[in-house]
Amino acid sequence: MDHAFQKQIVEALIFASDVPISAKKIADLEEELDSRKIKKIVEELNSDYQKSKRAFFIVNVAGGFQLNTRKDFTPWLKKLFKGRLRTRLSQASLESLAIITFKQPLSRVEVDAIRGVNSGGVIKNLLERNLVCIAGRSEGPGKPLLYGTTKEFLRYFGINDIADLPKPKEIDEIMGKLDQEEGISESIIETLTETESFEDESNHKDDSAQ
């Protein structure tokens, strides 16, 4: 099989997949490809798209590859999906999600303690949207449920791994002294808000069902 046809296979699989498709999954579907070759092909495809001024490109998100439209075309995409774009997360949801993101796994009681209010309804909403999941149980009294983020969280915010988020300096110290603070670090919320905005504008899929 020649290299040009291998590129077409990778491109077709990424295009057809309705979720980010991993290099491992592609390699499982075509035995002549491995992760190294696939990553090189993706780089070549993006170079081809850039040279030919295509309206889309391939991103590495949530542990896989996905086609995204370029931000230049946001105005037309908004018109196309008018009334169908997903609802943005509320400030309370962003606060709770930021805490879970950087302190996971942790319990609802711990989230409540950091926010200073009951977060039960907010966490329920995040669970329904598949942005957080039950990550186990604490060994503490009552063995409360622990929460962590999901692959959908990564896809929603357009990031490949939690480590890709710019972690605020001394976040552990900040959150460890919240009895002296008025709220959680604003920089955490700003980070999630910025990535949410970027994902809304650039994702080529219709996320109205999310």
Coordinates of C-alpha atoms in Angstrom, one line a residue:
M1 CA 0.0 0.0 0.0
D2 CA 1.5 3.3 -1.0
H3 CA 1.8 6.3 1.3
A4 CA -0.7 8.4 -0.6
F5 CA -3.4 5.8 0.0
Q6 CA -2.5 5.5 3.7
K7 CA -3.1 9.3 4.0
Q8 CA -6.5 8.9 2.4
I9 CA -7.4 6.1 4.8
V10 CA -6.4 8.2 7.9
E11 CA -8.3 11.2 6.5
A12 CA -11.4 9.2 5.8
L13 CA -11.5 7.6 9.3
I14 CA -11.0 11.0 11.0
F15 CA -13.7 12.6 8.8
A16 CA -16.2 9.8 9.3
S17 CA -15.8 9.4 13.1
D18 CA -18.4 11.3 15.2
V19 CA -16.0 11.3 18.1
P20 CA -12.2 11.9 18.3
I21 CA -10.6 8.8 17.0
S22 CA -7.3 7.7 18.5
A23 CA -4.1 6.6 16.7
K24 CA -4.5 3.2 18.3
K25 CA -8.0 2.8 16.9
I26 CA -6.8 3.8 13.4
A27 CA -3.9 1.3 13.7
D28 CA -6.3 -1.4 14.7
L29 CA -8.3 -0.7 11.6
E30 CA -5.3 -0.7 9.3
E31 CA -2.5 -3.1 10.2
E32 CA 0.2 -1.3 8.1
L33 CA -0.1 1.8 10.2
D34 CA 1.3 2.5 13.6
S35 CA 1.0 5.4 16.0
R36 CA 4.2 7.1 14.7
K37 CA 3.1 6.8 11.1
I38 CA -0.4 8.1 11.8
K39 CA 0.9 11.2 13.7
K40 CA 3.2 11.9 10.8
I41 CA 0.3 11.5 8.3
V42 CA -1.8 13.9 10.4
E43 CA 1.0 16.5 10.3
E44 CA 1.2 16.1 6.5
L45 CA -2.6 16.4 6.1
N46 CA -2.6 19.6 8.1
S47 CA 0.3 20.9 6.0
D48 CA -1.7 20.1 2.8
Y49 CA -4.8 21.8 4.2
Q50 CA -2.8 24.9 5.1
K51 CA -1.1 25.1 1.7
S52 CA -4.4 24.7 -0.2
K53 CA -6.2 27.1 2.2
R54 CA -8.8 24.6 3.4
A55 CA -11.5 25.7 5.8
F56 CA -10.7 22.9 8.3
F57 CA -7.8 21.2 10.1
I58 CA -7.2 18.2 12.3
V59 CA -6.8 18.7 16.0
N60 CA -5.6 16.4 18.8
V61 CA -8.4 16.4 21.3
A62 CA -9.6 14.1 24.1
G63 CA -6.9 11.5 23.2
G64 CA -7.8 11.4 19.5
F65 CA -8.0 13.2 16.2
Q66 CA -10.9 15.3 15.0
L67 CA -11.6 17.7 12.1
N68 CA -12.4 21.3 13.2
T69 CA -13.4 24.3 11.1
R70 CA -11.1 27.3 11.3
K71 CA -12.2 30.3 13.4
D72 CA -12.4 32.5 10.3
F73 CA -15.6 30.8 9.4
T74 CA -17.4 31.2 12.8
P75 CA -19.9 33.9 11.6
W76 CA -21.3 31.5 8.9
L77 CA -21.3 28.5 11.2
K78 CA -23.3 30.5 13.8
K79 CA -25.9 31.3 11.1
L80 CA -26.0 27.7 10.0
F81 CA -26.6 26.4 13.5
K82 CA -28.6 29.3 14.8
G83 CA -30.9 28.1 17.6
R84 CA -29.1 24.8 17.8
L85 CA -25.9 25.8 19.6
R86 CA -25.5 24.2 23.0
T87 CA -26.2 26.2 26.1
R88 CA -23.1 27.7 27.7
L89 CA -22.2 26.6 31.2
S90 CA -23.3 28.8 34.0
Q91 CA -20.8 30.5 36.3
A92 CA -21.7 28.0 39.1
S93 CA -21.1 25.1 36.7
L94 CA -17.7 26.6 35.7
E95 CA -16.7 27.1 39.3
S96 CA -17.6 23.6 40.3
L97 CA -16.0 22.1 37.1
A98 CA -12.8 24.1 37.7
I99 CA -12.5 22.8 41.2
I100 CA -13.1 19.2 40.1
T101 CA -10.7 19.6 37.2
F102 CA -7.7 20.6 39.3
K103 CA -8.5 18.7 42.6
Q104 CA -10.0 15.5 41.2
P105 CA -11.0 13.1 42.5
L106 CA -13.0 14.8 45.3
S107 CA -16.5 14.6 46.9
R108 CA -19.4 16.9 46.6
V109 CA -18.8 18.0 50.3
E110 CA -15.3 19.1 49.3
V111 CA -16.7 21.1 46.4
D112 CA -19.3 22.6 48.7
A113 CA -16.6 23.6 51.2
I114 CA -14.5 25.3 48.5
R115 CA -17.5 27.2 46.9
G116 CA -19.2 27.9 50.2
V117 CA -22.6 26.8 48.8
N118 CA -24.4 23.5 48.1
S119 CA -23.2 22.2 44.7
G120 CA -25.5 19.1 44.5
G121 CA -27.7 20.5 41.7
V122 CA -24.7 21.8 39.7
I123 CA -22.8 18.5 39.9
K124 CA -26.0 16.6 38.9
N125 CA -26.2 18.8 35.8
L126 CA -22.5 18.2 35.0
L127 CA -23.1 14.5 35.3
E128 CA -26.1 14.7 33.0
R129 CA -23.9 16.5 30.4
N130 CA -21.2 13.9 30.9
L131 CA -18.6 16.5 31.8
V132 CA -17.9 14.8 35.1
C133 CA -18.3 11.2 36.2
I134 CA -18.2 9.1 39.4
A135 CA -14.6 8.2 40.0
G136 CA -14.9 6.1 43.0
R137 CA -15.7 6.4 46.7
S138 CA -13.7 8.1 49.5
E139 CA -12.3 6.1 52.3
G140 CA -13.6 8.8 54.7
P141 CA -16.7 8.7 56.9
G142 CA -19.8 7.6 54.9
K143 CA -17.6 6.8 51.9
P144 CA -19.0 9.6 49.8
L145 CA -18.8 9.5 46.0
L146 CA -15.8 11.0 44.3
Y147 CA -16.0 13.0 41.1
G148 CA -13.6 13.5 38.2
T149 CA -13.7 14.8 34.6
T150 CA -14.5 12.7 31.5
K151 CA -13.3 12.4 27.9
E152 CA -16.3 14.4 27.0
F153 CA -15.0 17.2 29.2
L154 CA -11.7 17.2 27.1
R155 CA -13.7 17.2 23.9
Y156 CA -16.0 19.9 25.0
F157 CA -13.1 22.3 25.9
G158 CA -11.0 21.2 22.9
I159 CA -8.1 19.9 24.9
N160 CA -6.2 16.6 24.6
D161 CA -5.2 16.1 28.2
I162 CA -5.8 17.7 31.6
A163 CA -2.1 18.4 31.7
D164 CA -2.6 20.7 28.7
L165 CA -4.6 23.2 30.8
P166 CA -2.3 26.0 32.1
K167 CA -2.5 25.3 35.8
P168 CA -2.5 28.4 38.0
K169 CA 0.6 28.8 40.2
E170 CA 0.3 27.5 43.8
I171 CA -3.2 26.3 43.2
D172 CA -2.9 23.8 46.0
E173 CA -1.9 26.6 48.4
I174 CA -4.8 28.8 47.2
M175 CA -7.4 26.1 47.6
G176 CA -5.9 25.0 50.9
K177 CA -6.5 28.4 52.4
L178 CA -9.9 29.1 51.1
D179 CA -11.1 30.0 54.6
Q180 CA -9.1 33.2 54.0
E181 CA -10.3 33.6 50.4
E182 CA -13.6 34.9 49.0
G183 CA -13.7 32.3 46.2
I184 CA -11.7 30.0 43.9
S185 CA -9.0 31.4 41.7
E186 CA -10.5 33.5 38.9
S187 CA -7.7 32.4 36.6
I188 CA -9.0 28.8 36.7
I189 CA -12.5 29.9 35.6
E190 CA -11.1 32.2 33.0
T191 CA -9.1 29.3 31.5
L192 CA -12.1 27.1 31.2
T193 CA -14.3 30.0 29.9
E194 CA -11.7 30.8 27.2
T195 CA -11.4 27.2 26.1
E196 CA -15.2 26.8 26.1
S197 CA -15.5 29.8 23.8
F198 CA -12.8 28.6 21.4
E199 CA -14.4 25.1 21.2
D200 CA -17.9 26.6 20.6
E201 CA -16.5 28.6 17.6
S202 CA -14.2 26.0 16.0
N203 CA -15.8 22.6 16.4
H204 CA -17.1 21.3 13.1
K205 CA -19.7 19.1 14.8
D206 CA -23.2 20.2 15.8
D207 CA -23.3 19.9 19.6
S208 CA -26.9 20.9 20.1
A209 CA -27.6 17.6 21.8
Q210 CA -24.9 18.2 24.5

